[in-house]
Tab-separated table of N, CA and C in Angstrom:
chain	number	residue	atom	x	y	z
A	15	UNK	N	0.837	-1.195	0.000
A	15	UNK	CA	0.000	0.000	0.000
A	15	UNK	C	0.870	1.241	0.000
A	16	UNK	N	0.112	1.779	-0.624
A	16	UNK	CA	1.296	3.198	-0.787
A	16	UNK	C	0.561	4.446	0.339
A	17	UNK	N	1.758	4.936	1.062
A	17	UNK	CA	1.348	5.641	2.220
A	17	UNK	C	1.879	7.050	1.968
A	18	UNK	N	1.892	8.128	3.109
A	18	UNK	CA	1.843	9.544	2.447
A	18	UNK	C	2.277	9.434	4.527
A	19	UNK	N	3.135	10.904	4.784
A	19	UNK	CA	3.592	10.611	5.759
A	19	UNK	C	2.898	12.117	6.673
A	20	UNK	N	1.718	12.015	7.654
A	20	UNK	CA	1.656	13.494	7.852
A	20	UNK	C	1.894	13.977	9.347
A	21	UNK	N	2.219	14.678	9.618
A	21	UNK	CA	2.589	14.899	10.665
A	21	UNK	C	3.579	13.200	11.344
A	22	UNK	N	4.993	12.676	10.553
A	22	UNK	CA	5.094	12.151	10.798
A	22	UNK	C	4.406	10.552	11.080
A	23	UNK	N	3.249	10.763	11.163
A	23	UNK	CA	2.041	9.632	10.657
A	23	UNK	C	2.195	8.886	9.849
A	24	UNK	N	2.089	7.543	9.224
A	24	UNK	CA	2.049	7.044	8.266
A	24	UNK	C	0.990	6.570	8.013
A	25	UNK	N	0.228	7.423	6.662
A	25	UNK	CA	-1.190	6.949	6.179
A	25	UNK	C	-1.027	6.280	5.193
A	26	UNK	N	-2.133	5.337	4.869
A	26	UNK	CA	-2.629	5.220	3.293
A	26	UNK	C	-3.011	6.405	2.483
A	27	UNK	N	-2.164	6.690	1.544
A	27	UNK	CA	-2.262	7.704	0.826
A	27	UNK	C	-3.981	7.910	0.248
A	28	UNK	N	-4.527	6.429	0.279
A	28	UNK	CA	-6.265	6.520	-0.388
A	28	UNK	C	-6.647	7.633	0.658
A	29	UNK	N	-6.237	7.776	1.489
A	29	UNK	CA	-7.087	8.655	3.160
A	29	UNK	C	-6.983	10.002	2.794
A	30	UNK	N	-5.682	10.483	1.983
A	30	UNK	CA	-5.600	11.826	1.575
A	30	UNK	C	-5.855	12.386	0.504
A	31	UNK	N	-7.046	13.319	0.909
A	31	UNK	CA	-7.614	14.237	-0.715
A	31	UNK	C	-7.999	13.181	-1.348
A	32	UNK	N	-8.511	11.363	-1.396
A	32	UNK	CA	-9.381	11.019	-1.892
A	32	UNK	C	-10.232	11.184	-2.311
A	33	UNK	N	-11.085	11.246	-3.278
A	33	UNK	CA	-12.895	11.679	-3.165
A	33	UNK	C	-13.923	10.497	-3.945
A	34	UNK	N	-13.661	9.175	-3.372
A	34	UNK	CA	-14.313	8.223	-4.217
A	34	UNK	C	-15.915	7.792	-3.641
A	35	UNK	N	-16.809	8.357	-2.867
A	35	UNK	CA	-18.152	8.258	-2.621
A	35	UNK	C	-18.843	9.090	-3.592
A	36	UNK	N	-19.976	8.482	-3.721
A	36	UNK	CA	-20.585	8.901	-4.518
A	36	UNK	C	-21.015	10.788	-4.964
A	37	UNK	N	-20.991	10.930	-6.019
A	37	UNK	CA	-21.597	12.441	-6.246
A	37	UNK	C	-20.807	13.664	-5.104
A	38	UNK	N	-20.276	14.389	-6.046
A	38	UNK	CA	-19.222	15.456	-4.286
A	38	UNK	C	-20.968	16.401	-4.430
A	39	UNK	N	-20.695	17.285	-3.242
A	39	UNK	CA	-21.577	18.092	-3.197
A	39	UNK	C	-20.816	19.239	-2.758
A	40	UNK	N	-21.735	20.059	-3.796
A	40	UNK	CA	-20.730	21.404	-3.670
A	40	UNK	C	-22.040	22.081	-3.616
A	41	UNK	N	-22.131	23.031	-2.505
A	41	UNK	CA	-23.034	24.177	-2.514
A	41	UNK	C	-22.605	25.330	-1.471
A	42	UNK	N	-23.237	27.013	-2.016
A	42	UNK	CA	-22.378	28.018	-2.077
A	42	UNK	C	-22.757	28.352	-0.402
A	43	UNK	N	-21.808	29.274	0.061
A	43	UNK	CA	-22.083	29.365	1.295
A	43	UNK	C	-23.714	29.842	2.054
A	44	UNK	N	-24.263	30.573	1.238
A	44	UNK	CA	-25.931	31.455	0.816
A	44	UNK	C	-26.876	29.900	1.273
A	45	UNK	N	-26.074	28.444	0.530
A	45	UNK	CA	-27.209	27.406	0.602
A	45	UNK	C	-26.923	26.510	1.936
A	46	UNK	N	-25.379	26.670	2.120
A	46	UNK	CA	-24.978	25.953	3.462
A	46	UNK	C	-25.876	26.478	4.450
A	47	UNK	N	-26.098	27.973	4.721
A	47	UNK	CA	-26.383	28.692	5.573
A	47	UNK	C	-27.932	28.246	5.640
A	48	UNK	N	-28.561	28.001	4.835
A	48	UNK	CA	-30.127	27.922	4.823
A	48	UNK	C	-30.189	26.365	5.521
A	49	UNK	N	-29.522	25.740	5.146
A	49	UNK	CA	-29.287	24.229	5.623
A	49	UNK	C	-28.831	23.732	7.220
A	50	UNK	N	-28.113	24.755	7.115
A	50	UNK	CA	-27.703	24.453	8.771
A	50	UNK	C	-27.814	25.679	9.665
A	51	UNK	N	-27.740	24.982	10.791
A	51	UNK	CA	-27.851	25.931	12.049
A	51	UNK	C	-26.632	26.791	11.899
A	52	UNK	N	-26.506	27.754	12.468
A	52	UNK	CA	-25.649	28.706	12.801
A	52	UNK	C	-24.200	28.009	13.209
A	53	UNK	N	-24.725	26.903	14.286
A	53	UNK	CA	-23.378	26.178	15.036
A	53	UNK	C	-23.266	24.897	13.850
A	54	UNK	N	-24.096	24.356	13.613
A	54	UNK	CA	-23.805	23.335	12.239
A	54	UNK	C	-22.525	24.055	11.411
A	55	UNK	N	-22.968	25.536	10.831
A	55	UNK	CA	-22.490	25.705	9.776
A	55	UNK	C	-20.757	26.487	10.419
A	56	UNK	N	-21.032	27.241	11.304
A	56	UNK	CA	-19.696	27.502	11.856
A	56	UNK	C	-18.629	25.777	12.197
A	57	UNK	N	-18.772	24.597	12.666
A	57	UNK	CA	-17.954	23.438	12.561
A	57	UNK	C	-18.000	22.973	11.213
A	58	UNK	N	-19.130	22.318	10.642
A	58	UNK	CA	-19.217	22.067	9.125
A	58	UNK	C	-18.069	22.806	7.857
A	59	UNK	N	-18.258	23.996	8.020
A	59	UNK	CA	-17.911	25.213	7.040
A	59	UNK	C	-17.147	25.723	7.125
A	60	UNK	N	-16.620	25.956	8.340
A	60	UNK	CA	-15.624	26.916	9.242
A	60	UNK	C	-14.615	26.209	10.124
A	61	UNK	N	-14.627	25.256	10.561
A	61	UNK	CA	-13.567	24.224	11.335
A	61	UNK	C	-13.679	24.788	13.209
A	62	UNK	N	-14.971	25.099	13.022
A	62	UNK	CA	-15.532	25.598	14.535
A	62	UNK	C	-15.333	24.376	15.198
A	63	UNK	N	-15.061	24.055	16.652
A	63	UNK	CA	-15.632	23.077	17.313
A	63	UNK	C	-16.465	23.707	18.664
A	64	UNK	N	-17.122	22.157	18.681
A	64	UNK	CA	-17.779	22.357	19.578
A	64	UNK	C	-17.656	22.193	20.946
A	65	UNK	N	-18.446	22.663	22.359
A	65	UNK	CA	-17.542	23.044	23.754
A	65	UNK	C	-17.922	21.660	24.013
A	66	UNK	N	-16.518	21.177	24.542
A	66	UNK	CA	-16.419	19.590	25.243
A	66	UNK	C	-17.437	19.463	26.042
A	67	UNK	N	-18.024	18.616	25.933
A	67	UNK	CA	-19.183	17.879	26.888
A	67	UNK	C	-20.791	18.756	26.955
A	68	UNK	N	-20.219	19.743	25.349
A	68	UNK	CA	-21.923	20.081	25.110
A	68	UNK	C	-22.481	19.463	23.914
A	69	UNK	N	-22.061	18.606	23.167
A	69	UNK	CA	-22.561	18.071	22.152
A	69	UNK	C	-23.750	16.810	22.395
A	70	UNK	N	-25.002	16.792	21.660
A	70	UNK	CA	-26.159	16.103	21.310
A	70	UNK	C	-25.671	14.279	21.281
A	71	UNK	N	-24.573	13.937	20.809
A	71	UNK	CA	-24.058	12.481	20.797
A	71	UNK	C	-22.842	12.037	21.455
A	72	UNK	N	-22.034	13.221	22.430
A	72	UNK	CA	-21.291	12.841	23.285
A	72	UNK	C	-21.435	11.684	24.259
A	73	UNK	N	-22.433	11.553	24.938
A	73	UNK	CA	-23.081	10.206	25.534
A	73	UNK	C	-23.940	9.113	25.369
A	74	UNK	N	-23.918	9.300	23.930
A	74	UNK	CA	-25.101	8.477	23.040
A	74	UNK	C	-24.188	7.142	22.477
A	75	UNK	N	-24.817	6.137	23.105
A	75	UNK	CA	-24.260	4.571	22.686
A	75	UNK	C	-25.371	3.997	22.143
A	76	UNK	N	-25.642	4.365	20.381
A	76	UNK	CA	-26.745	3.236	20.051
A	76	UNK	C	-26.614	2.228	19.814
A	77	UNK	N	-26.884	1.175	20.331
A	77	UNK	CA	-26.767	-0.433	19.601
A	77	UNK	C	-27.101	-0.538	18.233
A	78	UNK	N	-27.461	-0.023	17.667
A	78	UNK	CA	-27.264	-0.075	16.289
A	78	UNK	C	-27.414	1.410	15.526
A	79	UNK	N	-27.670	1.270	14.107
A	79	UNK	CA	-27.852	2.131	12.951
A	79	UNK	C	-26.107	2.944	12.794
A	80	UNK	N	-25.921	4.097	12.096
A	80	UNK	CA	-24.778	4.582	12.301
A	80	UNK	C	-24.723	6.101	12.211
A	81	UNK	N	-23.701	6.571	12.144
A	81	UNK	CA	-23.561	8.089	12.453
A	81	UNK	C	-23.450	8.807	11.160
A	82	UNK	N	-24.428	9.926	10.378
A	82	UNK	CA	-23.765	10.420	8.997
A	82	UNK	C	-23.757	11.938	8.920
A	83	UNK	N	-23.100	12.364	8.081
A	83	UNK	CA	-22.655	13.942	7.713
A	83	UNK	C	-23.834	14.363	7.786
A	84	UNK	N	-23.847	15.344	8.798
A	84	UNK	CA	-25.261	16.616	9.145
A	84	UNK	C	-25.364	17.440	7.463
A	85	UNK	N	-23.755	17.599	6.951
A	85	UNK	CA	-24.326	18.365	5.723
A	85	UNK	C	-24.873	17.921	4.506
A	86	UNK	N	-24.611	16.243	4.065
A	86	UNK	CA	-24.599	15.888	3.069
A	86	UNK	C	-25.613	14.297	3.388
A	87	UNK	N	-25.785	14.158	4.386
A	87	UNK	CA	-25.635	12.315	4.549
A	87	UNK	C	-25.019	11.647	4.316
A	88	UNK	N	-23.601	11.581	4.063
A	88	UNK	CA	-22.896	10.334	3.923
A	88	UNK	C	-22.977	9.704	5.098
A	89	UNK	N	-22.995	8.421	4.776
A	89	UNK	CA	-22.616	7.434	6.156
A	89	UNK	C	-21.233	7.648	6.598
A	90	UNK	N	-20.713	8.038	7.810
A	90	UNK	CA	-19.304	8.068	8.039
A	90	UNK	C	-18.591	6.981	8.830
A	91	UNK	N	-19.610	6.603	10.208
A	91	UNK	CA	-19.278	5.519	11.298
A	91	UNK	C	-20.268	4.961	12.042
A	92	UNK	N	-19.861	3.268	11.755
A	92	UNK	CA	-21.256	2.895	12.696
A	92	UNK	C	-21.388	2.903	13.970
A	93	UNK	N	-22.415	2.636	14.122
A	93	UNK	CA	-22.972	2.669	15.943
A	93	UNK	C	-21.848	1.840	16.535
A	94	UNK	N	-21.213	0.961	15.949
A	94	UNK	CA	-20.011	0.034	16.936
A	94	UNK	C	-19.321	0.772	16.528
A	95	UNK	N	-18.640	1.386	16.174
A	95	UNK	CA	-17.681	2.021	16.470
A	95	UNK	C	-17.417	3.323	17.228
A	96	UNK	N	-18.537	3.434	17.657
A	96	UNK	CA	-18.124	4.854	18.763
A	96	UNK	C	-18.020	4.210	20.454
A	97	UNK	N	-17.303	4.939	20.781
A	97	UNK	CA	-16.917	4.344	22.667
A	97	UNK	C	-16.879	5.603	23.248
A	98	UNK	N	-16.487	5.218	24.775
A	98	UNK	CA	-16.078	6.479	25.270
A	98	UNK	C	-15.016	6.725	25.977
A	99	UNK	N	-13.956	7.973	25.061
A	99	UNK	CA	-12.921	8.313	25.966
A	99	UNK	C	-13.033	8.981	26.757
A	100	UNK	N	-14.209	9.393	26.638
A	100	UNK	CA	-13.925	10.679	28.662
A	100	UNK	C	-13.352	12.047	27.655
A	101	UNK	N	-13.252	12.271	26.367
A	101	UNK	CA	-12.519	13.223	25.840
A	101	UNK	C	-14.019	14.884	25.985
A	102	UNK	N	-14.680	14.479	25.920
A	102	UNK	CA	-16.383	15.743	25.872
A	102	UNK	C	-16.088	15.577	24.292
A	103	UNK	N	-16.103	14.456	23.295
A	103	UNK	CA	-16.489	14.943	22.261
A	103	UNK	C	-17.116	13.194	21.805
A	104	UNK	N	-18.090	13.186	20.814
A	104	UNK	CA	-17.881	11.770	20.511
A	104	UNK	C	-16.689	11.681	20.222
A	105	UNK	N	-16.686	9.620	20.131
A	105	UNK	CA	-15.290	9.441	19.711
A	105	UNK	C	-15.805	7.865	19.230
A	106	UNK	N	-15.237	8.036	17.740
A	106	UNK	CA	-14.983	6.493	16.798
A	106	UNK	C	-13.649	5.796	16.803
A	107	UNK	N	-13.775	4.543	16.831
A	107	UNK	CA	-12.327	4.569	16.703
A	107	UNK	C	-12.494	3.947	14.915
A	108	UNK	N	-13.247	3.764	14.238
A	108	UNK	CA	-12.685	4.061	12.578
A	108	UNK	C	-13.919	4.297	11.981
A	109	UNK	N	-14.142	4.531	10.357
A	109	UNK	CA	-15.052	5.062	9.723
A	109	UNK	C	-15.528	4.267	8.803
A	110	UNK	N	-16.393	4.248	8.023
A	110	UNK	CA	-16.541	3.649	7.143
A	110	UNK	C	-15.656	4.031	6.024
A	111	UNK	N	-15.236	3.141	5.012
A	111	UNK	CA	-14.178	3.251	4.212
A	111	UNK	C	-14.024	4.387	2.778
A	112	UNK	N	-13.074	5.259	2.761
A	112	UNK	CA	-13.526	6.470	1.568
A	112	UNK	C	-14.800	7.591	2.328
A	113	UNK	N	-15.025	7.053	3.227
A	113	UNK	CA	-15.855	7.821	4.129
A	113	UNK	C	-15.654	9.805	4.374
A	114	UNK	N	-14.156	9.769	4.777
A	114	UNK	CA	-13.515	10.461	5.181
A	114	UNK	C	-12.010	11.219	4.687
A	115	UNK	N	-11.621	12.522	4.766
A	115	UNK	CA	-10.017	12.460	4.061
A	115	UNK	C	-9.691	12.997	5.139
A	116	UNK	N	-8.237	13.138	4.876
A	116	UNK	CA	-7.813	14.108	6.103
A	116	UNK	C	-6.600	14.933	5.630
A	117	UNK	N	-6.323	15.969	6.384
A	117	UNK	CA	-5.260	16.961	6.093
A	117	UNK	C	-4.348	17.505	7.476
A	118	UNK	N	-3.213	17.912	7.012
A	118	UNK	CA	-2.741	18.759	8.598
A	118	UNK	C	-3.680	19.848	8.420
A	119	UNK	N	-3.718	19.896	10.156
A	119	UNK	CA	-4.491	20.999	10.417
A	119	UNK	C	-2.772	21.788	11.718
A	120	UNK	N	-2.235	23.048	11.412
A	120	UNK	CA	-1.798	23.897	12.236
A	120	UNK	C	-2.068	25.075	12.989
A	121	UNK	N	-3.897	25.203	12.704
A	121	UNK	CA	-4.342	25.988	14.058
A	121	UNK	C	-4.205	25.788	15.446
A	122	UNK	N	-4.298	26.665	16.467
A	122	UNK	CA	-4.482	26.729	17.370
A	122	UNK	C	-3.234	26.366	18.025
A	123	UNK	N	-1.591	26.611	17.382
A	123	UNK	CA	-0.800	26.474	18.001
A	123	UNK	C	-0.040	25.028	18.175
A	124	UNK	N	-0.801	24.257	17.416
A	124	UNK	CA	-0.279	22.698	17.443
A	124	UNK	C	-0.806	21.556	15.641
A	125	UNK	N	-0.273	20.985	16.125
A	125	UNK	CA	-0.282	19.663	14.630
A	125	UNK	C	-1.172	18.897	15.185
A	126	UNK	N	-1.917	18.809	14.311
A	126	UNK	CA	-2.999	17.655	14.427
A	126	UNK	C	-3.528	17.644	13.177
A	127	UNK	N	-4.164	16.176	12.744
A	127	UNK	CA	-4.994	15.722	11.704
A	127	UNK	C	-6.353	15.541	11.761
A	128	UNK	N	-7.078	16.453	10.762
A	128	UNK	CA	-8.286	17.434	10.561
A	128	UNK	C	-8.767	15.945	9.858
A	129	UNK	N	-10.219	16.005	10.055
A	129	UNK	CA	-10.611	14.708	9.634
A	129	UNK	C	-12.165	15.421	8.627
A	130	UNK	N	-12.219	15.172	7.800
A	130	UNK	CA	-13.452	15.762	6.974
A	130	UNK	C	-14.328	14.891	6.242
A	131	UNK	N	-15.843	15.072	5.698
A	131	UNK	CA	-16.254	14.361	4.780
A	131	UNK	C	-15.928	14.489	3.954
A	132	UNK	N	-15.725	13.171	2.976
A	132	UNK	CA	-15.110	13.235	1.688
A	132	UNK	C	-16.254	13.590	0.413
A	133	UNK	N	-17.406	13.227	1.243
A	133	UNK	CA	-18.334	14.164	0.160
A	133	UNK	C	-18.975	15.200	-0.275
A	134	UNK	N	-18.488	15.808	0.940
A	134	UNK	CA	-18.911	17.939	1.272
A	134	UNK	C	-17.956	18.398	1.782
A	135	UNK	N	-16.832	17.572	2.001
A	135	UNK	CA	-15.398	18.476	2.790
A	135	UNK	C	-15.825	19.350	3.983
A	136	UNK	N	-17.216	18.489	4.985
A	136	UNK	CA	-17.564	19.446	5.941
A	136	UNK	C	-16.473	18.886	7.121
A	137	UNK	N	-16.260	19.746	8.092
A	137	UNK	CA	-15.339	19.739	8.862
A	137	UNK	C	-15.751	18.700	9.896
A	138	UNK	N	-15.406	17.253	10.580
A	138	UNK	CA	-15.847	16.571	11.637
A	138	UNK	C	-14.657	16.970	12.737
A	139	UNK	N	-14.077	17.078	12.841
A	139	UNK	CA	-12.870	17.072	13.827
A	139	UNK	C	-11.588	16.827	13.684
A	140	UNK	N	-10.654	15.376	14.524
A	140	UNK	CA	-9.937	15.292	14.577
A	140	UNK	C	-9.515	13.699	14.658
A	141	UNK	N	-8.514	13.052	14.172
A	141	UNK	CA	-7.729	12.107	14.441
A	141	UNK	C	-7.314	12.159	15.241
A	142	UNK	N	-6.824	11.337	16.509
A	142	UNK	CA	-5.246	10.893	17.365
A	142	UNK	C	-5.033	9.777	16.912
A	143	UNK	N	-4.023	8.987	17.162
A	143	UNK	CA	-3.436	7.888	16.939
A	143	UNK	C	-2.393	7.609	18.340
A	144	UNK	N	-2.365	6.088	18.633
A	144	UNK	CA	-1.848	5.923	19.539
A	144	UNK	C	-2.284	6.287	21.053
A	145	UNK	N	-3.307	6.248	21.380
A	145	UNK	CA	-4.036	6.755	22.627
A	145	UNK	C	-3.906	5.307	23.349
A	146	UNK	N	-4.222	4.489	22.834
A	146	UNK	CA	-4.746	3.113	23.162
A	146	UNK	C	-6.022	2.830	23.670
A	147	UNK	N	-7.132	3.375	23.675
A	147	UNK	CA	-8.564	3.469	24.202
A	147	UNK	C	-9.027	2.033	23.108
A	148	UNK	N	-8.755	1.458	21.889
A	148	UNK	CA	-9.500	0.274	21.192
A	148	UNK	C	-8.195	-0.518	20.712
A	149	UNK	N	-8.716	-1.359	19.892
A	149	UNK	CA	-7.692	-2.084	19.110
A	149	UNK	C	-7.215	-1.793	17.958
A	150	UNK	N	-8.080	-0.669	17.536
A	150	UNK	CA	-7.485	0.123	16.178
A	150	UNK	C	-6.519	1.326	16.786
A	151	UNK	N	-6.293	1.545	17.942
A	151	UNK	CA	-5.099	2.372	18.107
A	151	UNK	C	-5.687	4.184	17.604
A	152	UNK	N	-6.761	4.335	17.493
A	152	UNK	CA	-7.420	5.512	16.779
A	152	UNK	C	-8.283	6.177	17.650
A	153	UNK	N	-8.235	7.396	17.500
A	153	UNK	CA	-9.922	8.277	18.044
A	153	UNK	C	-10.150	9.608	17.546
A	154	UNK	N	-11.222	9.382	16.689
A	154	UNK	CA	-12.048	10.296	15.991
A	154	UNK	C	-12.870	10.526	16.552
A	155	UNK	N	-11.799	12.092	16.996
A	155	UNK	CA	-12.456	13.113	17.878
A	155	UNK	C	-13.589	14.001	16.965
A	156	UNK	N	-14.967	13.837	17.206
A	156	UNK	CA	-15.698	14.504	16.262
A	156	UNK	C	-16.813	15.399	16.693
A	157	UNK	N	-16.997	16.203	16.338
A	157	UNK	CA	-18.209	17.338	16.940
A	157	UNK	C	-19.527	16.530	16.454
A	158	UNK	N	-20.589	16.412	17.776
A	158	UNK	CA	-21.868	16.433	17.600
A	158	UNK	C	-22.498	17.064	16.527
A	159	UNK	N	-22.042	18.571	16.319
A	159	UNK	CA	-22.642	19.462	15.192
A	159	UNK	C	-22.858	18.667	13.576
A	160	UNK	N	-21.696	18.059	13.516
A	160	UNK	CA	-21.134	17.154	12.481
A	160	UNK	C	-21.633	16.251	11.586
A	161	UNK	N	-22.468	15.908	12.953
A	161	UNK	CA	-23.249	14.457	12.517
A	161	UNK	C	-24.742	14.184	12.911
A	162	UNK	N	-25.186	13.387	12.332
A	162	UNK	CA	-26.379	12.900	13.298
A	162	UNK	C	-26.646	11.058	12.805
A	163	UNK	N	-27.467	10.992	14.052
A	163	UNK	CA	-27.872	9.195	13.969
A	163	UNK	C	-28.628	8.856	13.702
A	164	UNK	N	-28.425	8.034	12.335
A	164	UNK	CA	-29.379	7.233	11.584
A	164	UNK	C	-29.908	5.905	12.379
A	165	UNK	N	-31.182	5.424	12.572
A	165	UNK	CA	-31.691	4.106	13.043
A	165	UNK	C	-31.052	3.256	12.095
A	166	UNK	N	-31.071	3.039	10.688
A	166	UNK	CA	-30.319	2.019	10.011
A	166	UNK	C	-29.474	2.032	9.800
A	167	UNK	N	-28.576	0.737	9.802
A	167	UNK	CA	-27.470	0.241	9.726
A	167	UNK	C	-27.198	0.500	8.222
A	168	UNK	N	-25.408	0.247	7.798
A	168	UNK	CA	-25.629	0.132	5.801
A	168	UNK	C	-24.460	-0.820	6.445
A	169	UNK	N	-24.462	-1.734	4.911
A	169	UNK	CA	-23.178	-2.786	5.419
A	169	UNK	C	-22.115	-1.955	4.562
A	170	UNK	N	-21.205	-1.666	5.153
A	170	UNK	CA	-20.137	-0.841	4.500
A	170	UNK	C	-19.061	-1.433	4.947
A	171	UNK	N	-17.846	-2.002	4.184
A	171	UNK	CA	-16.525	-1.607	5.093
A	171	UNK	C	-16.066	-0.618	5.701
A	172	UNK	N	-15.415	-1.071	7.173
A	172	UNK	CA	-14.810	-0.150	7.998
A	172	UNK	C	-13.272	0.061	8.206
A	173	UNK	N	-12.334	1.148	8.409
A	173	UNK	CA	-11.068	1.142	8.105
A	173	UNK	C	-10.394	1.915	9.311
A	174	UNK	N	-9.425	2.293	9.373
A	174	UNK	CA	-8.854	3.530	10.293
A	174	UNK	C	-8.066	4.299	9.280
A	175	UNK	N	-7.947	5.825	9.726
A	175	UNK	CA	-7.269	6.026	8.636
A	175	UNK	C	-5.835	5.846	8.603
């Protein structure tokens, strides 16, 4: 597999600037705005996050269905894959596959990997790696704003990035 190295990281290069889900969606900021809430569209649009331990799915463990893009619907992560680190944000430890891209992010004074939909490039959060909280070694740190929960399941492959 051919990998791409970020922040020292070693990814599968498919993880970066990919865009293989279906149909991209591109719409102008005038239609984002009509679509989402104020706080939707500031994380979505803007790389806002949201205040630790105020988000709608921070404590939400559904036994089933899965989690998808507030802006677009993509499916991103299923209901098994979210746990809890104690972090105030949800947290997956992987996504469904092509789900997601990612980029450095150097706001706020530090390196970290910005984790986005790959089919509206709306903003979900963040990667760590190496925490040890699962067996994928991962946690996708992601804003409530981000997402919401579908009752049905889709059978998708799941990956880390």
């Amino acid at each position: 597999k051919a990998t791409v190295s970020v922040l020292n990281w070693s990814l599968p290069l498919a993880c970066v600037g990919r865009r293989t889900m279906s149909e991209k969606v591109v719409k102008t900021d005038v239609e984002w705005k009509a679509q989402l809430s104020d706080q939707e569209y500031r994380v979505l649009r803007e790389a806002a996050t949201d205040r630790p331990g105020t988000g709608g799915y921070t404590k939400v463990y559904p036994k089933a269905g899965h989690f998808a893009c507030k802006g677009c619907g993509a499916p991103l992560y299923s209901a098994g894959s979210k746990f809890d680190s104690r972090c105030g944000w949800p947290a997956f430890d992987q996504a469904f596959a092509d789900s997601i891209t990612v980029k450095r992010d150097s706001s706020m004074g530090m390196e970290r990997i910005e984790i986005l939909c790959a089919r509206c490039d709306g903003h979900l959060g963040h990667v760590f790696n190496g925490e040890g909280f699962t067996i994928t070694n991962q946690r996708h740190c992601v804003n409530s704003s981000s997402i919401t929960l579908v009752d049905e399941g889709v059978d998708l492959p799941q990956k880390t990035v």
